[in-house]
Every structure is written in C-alpha cells, then in structure tokens.
mmCIF file of C-alpha atoms in Angstrom:
data_model
loop_
_atom_site.group_PDB
_atom_site.id
_atom_site.type_symbol
_atom_site.label_atom_id
_atom_site.label_comp_id
_atom_site.label_asym_id
_atom_site.label_seq_id
_atom_site.Cartn_x
_atom_site.Cartn_y
_atom_site.Cartn_z
ATOM 1 C CA MET X 246 -20.061 -12.828 -33.602
ATOM 2 C CA ALA X 247 -20.100 -11.717 -29.994
ATOM 3 C CA ASP X 248 -21.222 -13.867 -27.106
ATOM 4 C CA THR X 249 -24.296 -12.077 -25.791
ATOM 5 C CA ARG X 250 -24.711 -14.136 -22.638
ATOM 6 C CA ALA X 251 -25.274 -11.772 -19.715
ATOM 7 C CA THR X 252 -27.627 -11.826 -16.778
ATOM 8 C CA ARG X 253 -30.000 -9.001 -16.058
ATOM 9 C CA PRO X 254 -28.627 -6.827 -13.255
ATOM 10 C CA LYS X 255 -30.295 -7.032 -9.873
ATOM 11 C CA ILE X 256 -29.940 -3.276 -9.447
ATOM 12 C CA THR X 257 -32.283 -0.886 -11.209
ATOM 13 C CA VAL X 258 -30.273 0.560 -14.063
ATOM 14 C CA PRO X 259 -31.382 4.190 -14.483
ATOM 15 C CA PRO X 260 -32.508 5.611 -17.833
ATOM 16 C CA GLY X 261 -29.613 7.076 -19.754
ATOM 17 C CA ALA X 262 -27.023 4.762 -18.168
ATOM 18 C CA CYS X 263 -23.669 4.870 -19.940
ATOM 19 C CA ASP X 264 -20.938 2.301 -20.446
ATOM 20 C CA THR X 265 -17.858 4.528 -20.580
ATOM 21 C CA HIS X 266 -15.369 1.858 -21.635
ATOM 22 C CA MET X 267 -16.005 -0.653 -24.412
ATOM 23 C CA HIS X 268 -14.532 -1.519 -27.803
ATOM 24 C CA PHE X 269 -15.430 -2.597 -31.320
ATOM 25 C CA TYR X 270 -13.322 -4.891 -33.494
ATOM 26 C CA ASP X 271 -13.744 -5.325 -37.241
ATOM 27 C CA ASP X 272 -11.201 -7.154 -39.376
ATOM 28 C CA SER X 273 -12.068 -5.050 -42.404
ATOM 29 C CA TYR X 274 -9.825 -2.375 -40.833
ATOM 30 C CA PRO X 275 -6.040 -2.878 -40.839
ATOM 31 C CA ALA X 276 -4.254 -3.714 -37.600
ATOM 32 C CA SER X 277 -1.421 -1.627 -36.208
ATOM 33 C CA PRO X 278 2.115 -2.962 -36.741
ATOM 34 C CA LYS X 279 2.429 -2.970 -32.933
ATOM 35 C CA ALA X 280 -0.801 -4.935 -32.418
ATOM 36 C CA TRP X 281 -0.636 -8.137 -30.375
ATOM 37 C CA LEU X 282 -4.351 -8.769 -29.842
ATOM 38 C CA PHE X 283 -6.459 -9.815 -32.838
ATOM 39 C CA PRO X 284 -9.994 -10.582 -31.602
ATOM 40 C CA PRO X 285 -12.791 -11.841 -33.817
ATOM 41 C CA ASN X 286 -15.266 -9.244 -34.967
ATOM 42 C CA PHE X 287 -17.284 -7.531 -32.244
ATOM 43 C CA LEU X 288 -19.647 -5.114 -33.937
ATOM 44 C CA PRO X 289 -22.328 -2.590 -32.951
ATOM 45 C CA GLU X 290 -25.125 -5.107 -33.458
ATOM 46 C CA ASP X 291 -23.380 -7.483 -31.046
ATOM 47 C CA TYR X 292 -23.103 -4.802 -28.400
ATOM 48 C CA ARG X 293 -26.731 -3.780 -28.935
ATOM 49 C CA ALA X 294 -27.798 -7.168 -27.578
ATOM 50 C CA ILE X 295 -25.730 -6.570 -24.436
ATOM 51 C CA GLN X 296 -27.168 -3.067 -24.026
ATOM 52 C CA GLU X 297 -30.718 -4.354 -24.232
ATOM 53 C CA GLN X 298 -30.042 -7.217 -21.853
ATOM 54 C CA VAL X 299 -28.493 -5.109 -19.074
ATOM 55 C CA GLY X 300 -30.340 -1.819 -19.617
ATOM 56 C CA LEU X 301 -27.684 0.522 -20.980
ATOM 57 C CA ALA X 302 -28.524 3.482 -23.215
ATOM 58 C CA ARG X 303 -25.228 5.207 -23.999
ATOM 59 C CA MET X 304 -21.689 4.143 -24.801
ATOM 60 C CA VAL X 305 -18.165 5.497 -25.002
ATOM 61 C CA VAL X 306 -16.184 3.497 -27.554
ATOM 62 C CA VAL X 307 -12.478 3.409 -26.727
ATOM 63 C CA GLN X 308 -9.866 2.941 -29.449
ATOM 64 C CA PRO X 309 -8.334 -0.527 -29.063
ATOM 65 C CA VAL X 310 -4.557 -0.831 -29.281
ATOM 66 C CA THR X 311 -5.211 -3.231 -32.172
ATOM 67 C CA TYR X 312 -5.697 -0.286 -34.554
ATOM 68 C CA GLY X 313 -3.014 2.139 -33.361
ATOM 69 C CA PHE X 314 -3.577 5.654 -34.726
ATOM 70 C CA ASP X 315 -6.223 4.493 -37.242
ATOM 71 C CA ASN X 316 -9.493 5.371 -35.497
ATOM 72 C CA ARG X 317 -11.800 4.560 -38.412
ATOM 73 C CA CYS X 318 -13.195 1.355 -36.905
ATOM 74 C CA ILE X 319 -14.711 3.111 -33.901
ATOM 75 C CA LEU X 320 -15.529 6.419 -35.619
ATOM 76 C CA ASP X 321 -17.384 4.702 -38.452
ATOM 77 C CA ALA X 322 -19.302 2.705 -35.835
ATOM 78 C CA ILE X 323 -20.411 5.692 -33.793
ATOM 79 C CA ALA X 324 -21.408 7.526 -36.973
ATOM 80 C CA ARG X 325 -23.894 4.692 -37.564
ATOM 81 C CA ILE X 326 -25.017 4.589 -33.940
ATOM 82 C CA GLY X 327 -25.677 8.302 -33.559
ATOM 83 C CA ASP X 328 -25.798 10.656 -30.572
ATOM 84 C CA SER X 329 -25.906 7.925 -27.928
ATOM 85 C CA ALA X 330 -22.235 7.173 -28.654
ATOM 86 C CA ARG X 331 -18.960 9.013 -28.065
ATOM 87 C CA ALA X 332 -15.364 7.979 -28.751
ATOM 88 C CA VAL X 333 -11.932 8.094 -27.152
ATOM 89 C CA VAL X 334 -9.289 8.083 -29.886
ATOM 90 C CA THR X 335 -5.523 7.652 -30.159
ATOM 91 C CA VAL X 336 -3.587 10.340 -32.037
ATOM 92 C CA PRO X 337 0.034 11.334 -32.700
ATOM 93 C CA THR X 338 1.364 14.527 -31.126
ATOM 94 C CA ASP X 339 1.761 16.159 -34.543
ATOM 95 C CA ILE X 340 -1.955 15.986 -35.302
ATOM 96 C CA SER X 341 -3.187 19.336 -36.607
ATOM 97 C CA ASP X 342 -5.730 21.476 -34.799
ATOM 98 C CA ALA X 343 -8.013 21.067 -37.803
ATOM 99 C CA ASP X 344 -7.848 17.284 -37.534
ATOM 100 C CA LEU X 345 -8.561 17.460 -33.799
ATOM 101 C CA ASP X 346 -11.597 19.617 -34.573
ATOM 102 C CA THR X 347 -12.759 17.044 -37.127
ATOM 103 C CA LEU X 348 -12.462 14.272 -34.524
ATOM 104 C CA TRP X 349 -14.534 16.354 -32.103
ATOM 105 C CA GLN X 350 -17.232 16.827 -34.740
ATOM 106 C CA GLN X 351 -17.218 13.039 -35.257
ATOM 107 C CA GLY X 352 -17.970 12.486 -31.570
ATOM 108 C CA ALA X 353 -14.518 12.033 -30.038
ATOM 109 C CA ARG X 354 -14.078 13.549 -26.582
ATOM 110 C CA GLY X 355 -10.915 11.944 -25.230
ATOM 111 C CA LEU X 356 -7.365 11.104 -26.295
ATOM 112 C CA ARG X 357 -6.217 7.673 -25.170
ATOM 113 C CA TYR X 358 -2.809 6.915 -23.683
ATOM 114 C CA HIS X 359 -2.591 3.150 -23.231
ATOM 115 C CA GLN X 360 0.890 2.908 -21.746
ATOM 116 C CA MET X 361 1.123 -0.872 -21.931
ATOM 117 C CA ALA X 362 1.882 -3.523 -24.569
ATOM 118 C CA GLY X 363 1.124 -2.315 -28.102
ATOM 119 C CA SER X 364 1.171 1.372 -27.198
ATOM 120 C CA MET X 365 1.687 3.916 -29.969
ATOM 121 C CA THR X 366 2.402 6.689 -27.462
ATOM 122 C CA GLU X 367 5.145 7.744 -25.048
ATOM 123 C CA TRP X 368 4.830 9.253 -21.583
ATOM 124 C CA SER X 369 6.432 12.418 -22.935
ATOM 125 C CA ASP X 370 3.409 12.831 -25.244
ATOM 126 C CA LEU X 371 1.006 13.475 -22.371
ATOM 127 C CA PRO X 372 2.257 16.908 -21.240
ATOM 128 C CA LEU X 373 2.476 18.053 -24.868
ATOM 129 C CA MET X 374 -1.132 17.126 -25.655
ATOM 130 C CA ALA X 375 -2.390 18.307 -22.262
ATOM 131 C CA GLU X 376 -1.107 21.797 -23.058
ATOM 132 C CA ARG X 377 -2.865 21.727 -26.409
ATOM 133 C CA ILE X 378 -6.260 20.718 -25.031
ATOM 134 C CA LYS X 379 -6.295 22.582 -21.697
ATOM 135 C CA GLY X 380 -9.375 24.752 -21.311
ATOM 136 C CA THR X 381 -11.322 22.685 -23.865
ATOM 137 C CA GLY X 382 -13.824 19.854 -23.535
ATOM 138 C CA TRP X 383 -11.173 17.289 -24.456
ATOM 139 C CA HIS X 384 -9.594 15.002 -21.867
ATOM 140 C CA LEU X 385 -6.688 12.586 -21.686
ATOM 141 C CA GLN X 386 -7.477 8.961 -20.794
ATOM 142 C CA VAL X 387 -4.604 7.041 -19.210
ATOM 143 C CA GLN X 388 -4.114 3.320 -18.706
ATOM 144 C CA LEU X 389 -0.999 1.733 -17.244
ATOM 145 C CA ASP X 390 -0.004 -1.013 -14.880
ATOM 146 C CA GLY X 391 -1.107 0.815 -11.756
ATOM 147 C CA LEU X 392 1.811 -0.575 -9.779
ATOM 148 C CA GLU X 393 3.805 2.058 -11.719
ATOM 149 C CA LEU X 394 1.587 4.904 -10.459
ATOM 150 C CA PRO X 395 4.099 6.084 -7.822
ATOM 151 C CA GLN X 396 6.577 6.569 -10.674
ATOM 152 C CA TYR X 397 4.162 8.575 -12.841
ATOM 153 C CA GLU X 398 1.979 10.257 -10.209
ATOM 154 C CA SER X 399 3.675 13.636 -10.423
ATOM 155 C CA LEU X 400 3.529 13.660 -14.238
ATOM 156 C CA ILE X 401 -0.212 12.918 -14.188
ATOM 157 C CA ALA X 402 -0.877 15.301 -11.295
ATOM 158 C CA ASP X 403 0.719 18.200 -13.182
ATOM 159 C CA LEU X 404 -1.291 17.761 -16.401
ATOM 160 C CA PRO X 405 -3.272 21.004 -16.953
ATOM 161 C CA CYS X 406 -6.373 19.324 -18.365
ATOM 162 C CA THR X 407 -9.038 16.784 -17.470
ATOM 163 C CA VAL X 408 -7.572 13.310 -16.953
ATOM 164 C CA VAL X 409 -9.414 9.968 -16.755
ATOM 165 C CA ASN X 410 -7.700 6.985 -15.118
ATOM 166 C CA ASP X 411 -8.790 3.599 -16.434
ATOM 167 C CA HIS X 412 -9.828 0.475 -14.547
ATOM 168 C CA MET X 413 -9.237 1.630 -10.948
ATOM 169 C CA GLY X 414 -5.510 1.547 -11.694
ATOM 170 C CA ARG X 415 -5.442 -1.798 -13.513
ATOM 171 C CA TYR X 416 -2.888 -3.153 -11.072
ATOM 172 C CA SER X 417 -1.093 -6.286 -12.253
ATOM 173 C CA ASP X 418 -1.487 -7.630 -8.725
ATOM 174 C CA CYS X 419 -4.413 -7.253 -6.345
ATOM 175 C CA ILE X 420 -3.065 -4.896 -3.723
ATOM 176 C CA ALA X 421 -4.484 -3.505 -0.493
ATOM 177 C CA PRO X 422 -5.860 0.056 -0.286
ATOM 178 C CA ASP X 423 -2.883 1.155 1.803
ATOM 179 C CA HIS X 424 -0.419 0.077 -0.892
ATOM 180 C CA PRO X 425 1.613 3.044 -2.218
ATOM 181 C CA ALA X 426 0.181 2.550 -5.705
ATOM 182 C CA HIS X 427 -3.446 2.840 -4.576
ATOM 183 C CA GLN X 428 -2.596 5.726 -2.307
ATOM 184 C CA ALA X 429 -1.143 7.454 -5.377
ATOM 185 C CA LEU X 430 -4.405 6.849 -7.260
ATOM 186 C CA LEU X 431 -6.424 8.219 -4.334
ATOM 187 C CA ARG X 432 -4.311 11.369 -4.249
ATOM 188 C CA LEU X 433 -4.800 11.830 -7.981
ATOM 189 C CA ALA X 434 -8.542 11.190 -7.706
ATOM 190 C CA ALA X 435 -8.790 13.941 -5.091
ATOM 191 C CA GLN X 436 -7.724 16.505 -7.694
ATOM 192 C CA PRO X 437 -10.662 18.381 -9.263
ATOM 193 C CA ASN X 438 -9.514 17.590 -12.818
ATOM 194 C CA VAL X 439 -9.071 13.826 -12.335
ATOM 195 C CA TRP X 440 -11.701 11.129 -12.941
ATOM 196 C CA VAL X 441 -11.521 7.365 -12.352
ATOM 197 C CA LYS X 442 -13.371 4.492 -14.023
ATOM 198 C CA LEU X 443 -14.863 1.855 -11.727
ATOM 199 C CA SER X 444 -14.113 -0.784 -14.334
ATOM 200 C CA GLY X 445 -11.815 -3.677 -15.104
ATOM 201 C CA ALA X 446 -12.206 -5.468 -11.773
ATOM 202 C CA TYR X 447 -11.464 -8.741 -13.541
ATOM 203 C CA HIS X 448 -8.099 -7.412 -14.702
ATOM 204 C CA ILE X 449 -7.012 -6.895 -11.082
ATOM 205 C CA SER X 450 -8.748 -9.696 -9.197
ATOM 206 C CA LYS X 451 -7.081 -12.918 -8.175
ATOM 207 C CA SER X 452 -10.190 -14.306 -6.434
ATOM 208 C CA GLY X 453 -12.137 -14.059 -9.708
ATOM 209 C CA LYS X 454 -15.751 -13.970 -10.764
ATOM 210 C CA PRO X 455 -18.520 -13.475 -10.040
ATOM 211 C CA ASP X 456 -17.779 -11.178 -7.085
ATOM 212 C CA TYR X 457 -14.143 -10.144 -7.576
ATOM 213 C CA ALA X 458 -14.231 -9.749 -3.808
ATOM 214 C CA ASP X 459 -10.555 -8.893 -3.435
ATOM 215 C CA VAL X 460 -11.060 -5.750 -5.559
ATOM 216 C CA ALA X 461 -13.914 -4.426 -3.379
ATOM 217 C CA PRO X 462 -11.630 -2.650 -0.849
ATOM 218 C CA LEU X 463 -9.930 -0.741 -3.669
ATOM 219 C CA ALA X 464 -13.266 0.358 -5.135
ATOM 220 C CA ARG X 465 -14.681 1.310 -1.748
ATOM 221 C CA ALA X 466 -11.665 3.473 -0.960
ATOM 222 C CA LEU X 467 -12.297 5.447 -4.168
ATOM 223 C CA ILE X 468 -16.028 5.694 -3.483
ATOM 224 C CA GLU X 469 -15.508 6.890 0.086
ATOM 225 C CA GLN X 470 -13.390 9.732 -1.251
ATOM 226 C CA GLY X 471 -16.268 10.979 -3.421
ATOM 227 C CA THR X 472 -18.414 9.922 -6.363
ATOM 228 C CA ASP X 473 -18.743 13.094 -8.442
ATOM 229 C CA ARG X 474 -15.930 12.089 -10.826
ATOM 230 C CA LEU X 475 -16.368 8.320 -10.905
ATOM 231 C CA LEU X 476 -17.541 6.464 -14.016
ATOM 232 C CA TRP X 477 -18.502 2.876 -14.833
ATOM 233 C CA GLY X 478 -17.400 0.762 -17.787
ATOM 234 C CA SER X 479 -17.781 -2.861 -18.828
ATOM 235 C CA ASP X 480 -14.629 -3.197 -20.988
ATOM 236 C CA TRP X 481 -16.766 -5.307 -23.367
ATOM 237 C CA PRO X 482 -16.057 -7.546 -25.299
ATOM 238 C CA HIS X 483 -13.315 -8.690 -22.887
ATOM 239 C CA PRO X 484 -11.041 -10.101 -25.627
ATOM 240 C CA THR X 485 -8.222 -10.934 -23.209
ATOM 241 C CA GLU X 486 -10.442 -13.396 -21.299
ATOM 242 C CA THR X 487 -11.031 -17.116 -21.737
ATOM 243 C CA GLU X 488 -14.431 -18.788 -21.610
ATOM 244 C CA ASP X 489 -13.821 -19.681 -17.962
ATOM 245 C CA SER X 490 -12.873 -16.134 -16.942
ATOM 246 C CA MET X 491 -15.337 -14.247 -19.181
ATOM 247 C CA PRO X 492 -17.178 -11.595 -17.124
ATOM 248 C CA ASP X 493 -20.953 -11.345 -16.958
ATOM 249 C CA ASP X 494 -21.743 -7.760 -17.974
ATOM 250 C CA GLY X 495 -24.892 -7.657 -15.864
ATOM 251 C CA ARG X 496 -22.942 -8.820 -12.835
ATOM 252 C CA LEU X 497 -20.353 -6.086 -13.483
ATOM 253 C CA LEU X 498 -23.124 -3.535 -13.038
ATOM 254 C CA ASP X 499 -24.214 -5.186 -9.787
ATOM 255 C CA LEU X 500 -20.714 -4.672 -8.409
ATOM 256 C CA LEU X 501 -21.683 -1.028 -7.927
ATOM 257 C CA ALA X 502 -24.158 -2.135 -5.269
ATOM 258 C CA ASP X 503 -21.690 -4.638 -3.826
ATOM 259 C CA TRP X 504 -19.237 -1.785 -3.353
ATOM 260 C CA GLY X 505 -21.760 0.252 -1.374
ATOM 261 C CA LEU X 506 -23.030 2.821 -3.862
ATOM 262 C CA SER X 507 -26.512 4.040 -3.017
ATOM 263 C CA GLU X 508 -29.159 4.326 -5.728
ATOM 264 C CA ALA X 509 -28.488 8.071 -5.992
ATOM 265 C CA GLN X 510 -24.748 7.466 -6.259
ATOM 266 C CA ARG X 511 -25.290 4.842 -8.947
ATOM 267 C CA GLU X 512 -27.356 7.387 -10.874
ATOM 268 C CA ALA X 513 -24.417 9.787 -10.685
ATOM 269 C CA VAL X 514 -21.844 7.207 -11.798
ATOM 270 C CA LEU X 515 -23.981 5.765 -14.593
ATOM 271 C CA VAL X 516 -25.827 8.841 -15.895
ATOM 272 C CA THR X 517 -24.938 12.271 -14.501
ATOM 273 C CA ASN X 518 -21.148 12.010 -14.472
ATOM 274 C CA PRO X 519 -20.734 10.589 -17.998
ATOM 275 C CA ALA X 520 -23.245 13.079 -19.374
ATOM 276 C CA ARG X 521 -21.133 15.859 -17.887
ATOM 277 C CA LEU X 522 -17.802 14.530 -19.129
ATOM 278 C CA TYR X 523 -18.787 13.294 -22.610
ATOM 279 C CA GLY X 524 -21.482 15.841 -23.418
ATOM 280 C CA PHE X 525 -24.534 13.587 -23.763
#
C-alpha cells in the first residue's frame, strides 16, 4: 500500500493539471529478467489519494524498467482509469505496425528509452523507431545519466520525431548551468521537436528536500529558454527513495513557483502542454 502523505501545494493547481511521469507496480505481473528494482505494490487507488490531496486531474503512466517489454501492468491500469490517463510504453524494434496501433488505441502515446540500469533497449534502437513514428502523434521518451548528454546529443538532435527528455537530464551529479552537459540539454530543448520534463529534482540534488535548492539554477535555465514544451511530473511512487529522502508530492508542485514560473506559465506546464502532447 502506498504512503499517501503529501502536503497540499501552496500554489493554485489549475483544473486539468497533469502529472506526466509516474508509475504503477503490481506483483501479479511478472518482472523482467533484467529488473533490479522490485517495489511493493503501488496501485491506481493509491495514486488516487495523492491526486486528490495535491489537486491533479490527469496522469501519464510510464512503463517501469521492472516489467521490461511487458506493458500489461500500466495498460490494464489505464484501461480501468479511463480517458484521464495515458501511457508511455517500452517496445522492441521488431514490433509490428498493427501492435503499435493497438497500443495507441489502448492510450499509449510514447515509447520509452530508459538508457540506464535494467534497460531493455539500445541506443541504436532510437533512430530506427524514430523513423517509424515520424509524422505521427507518437514520441520517444529518453532517460539517461545526463552527464552523458554531450556523447549522445547529436544522436538525439537528429531524431526526426518528437522527443521528450526526462527529469531535466537526471544528472548523477548536481552540476552548474554552464556545465557542458546542461548546455547540451539546453541546445536540445531549443529544437522545436524536443520537450523536457521539469521532474526528478530529487534524483539530481545533493542539498536535498524540501527545496532541492541546488537544482533551481538548472530548472531556471530551461524555463528562461521558453516554457511551451516543458512538462511537470512527480515520478511517484519514488521507489528508489528511503523514508528520510522521500519527496513530498505537493512540495514538488510548489517547486514550479520556486523556479519562477508565473501562474500563466504553470498553467501551460501543467495543463496546456501535456494536453497538446498526450492528446487529452
């Protein structure tokens, strides 16, 4: 059972606000042979309590690496939830067009490339799938240790489809905005097909909660460049965190104000942008 402790945000959360990065876990589904993280069950009813507490209306459920290419856990969940939910799935490159169409009909909108521990995918998969989905409503979602961004910037920049970068780079160290890795992310984010999630501050921060103050300069640099392709996500249920480091999901929403987003900009990040990308 999930821990539903969360404070109410101080900001006004607009109607239709979307959490674009969260997960479900259910041990009735088999784990991937590459899985290394085996959380307790975190189910739709657990997340519903968080939604009600912090004022969220929509969700994008991202396939955890725990389940590899078996997307049933999240797809079965969003089938029960209905039209307020979308999914980002993980698929092999040999998936048929018919099976991709079926995933779309089930509410999937993105293909996840989690290029870290437990990954089922290779970097060489991205250009192949980007060619297949270019000109469609599908996108690729990429997560890596952002310190590797200078190495992969050109590969990502050349993808001929919509690309979403997770967790503001998810750097394994908290770097300064002028670091080559963040400069690479800023260059990517300037491209009209590239989006970035203002999420995962706790993955990067060394100063820690509740403010994650050392991450603020990175977020502000992205925001100053433009907010029309920025998204917000909680990364609930935070299964990599201990009780001491567990984020407060309401406080994660308040970071948007800490980072200087106006009320209108928060509306864009929480409502307008995700509605545009995920088709709400």
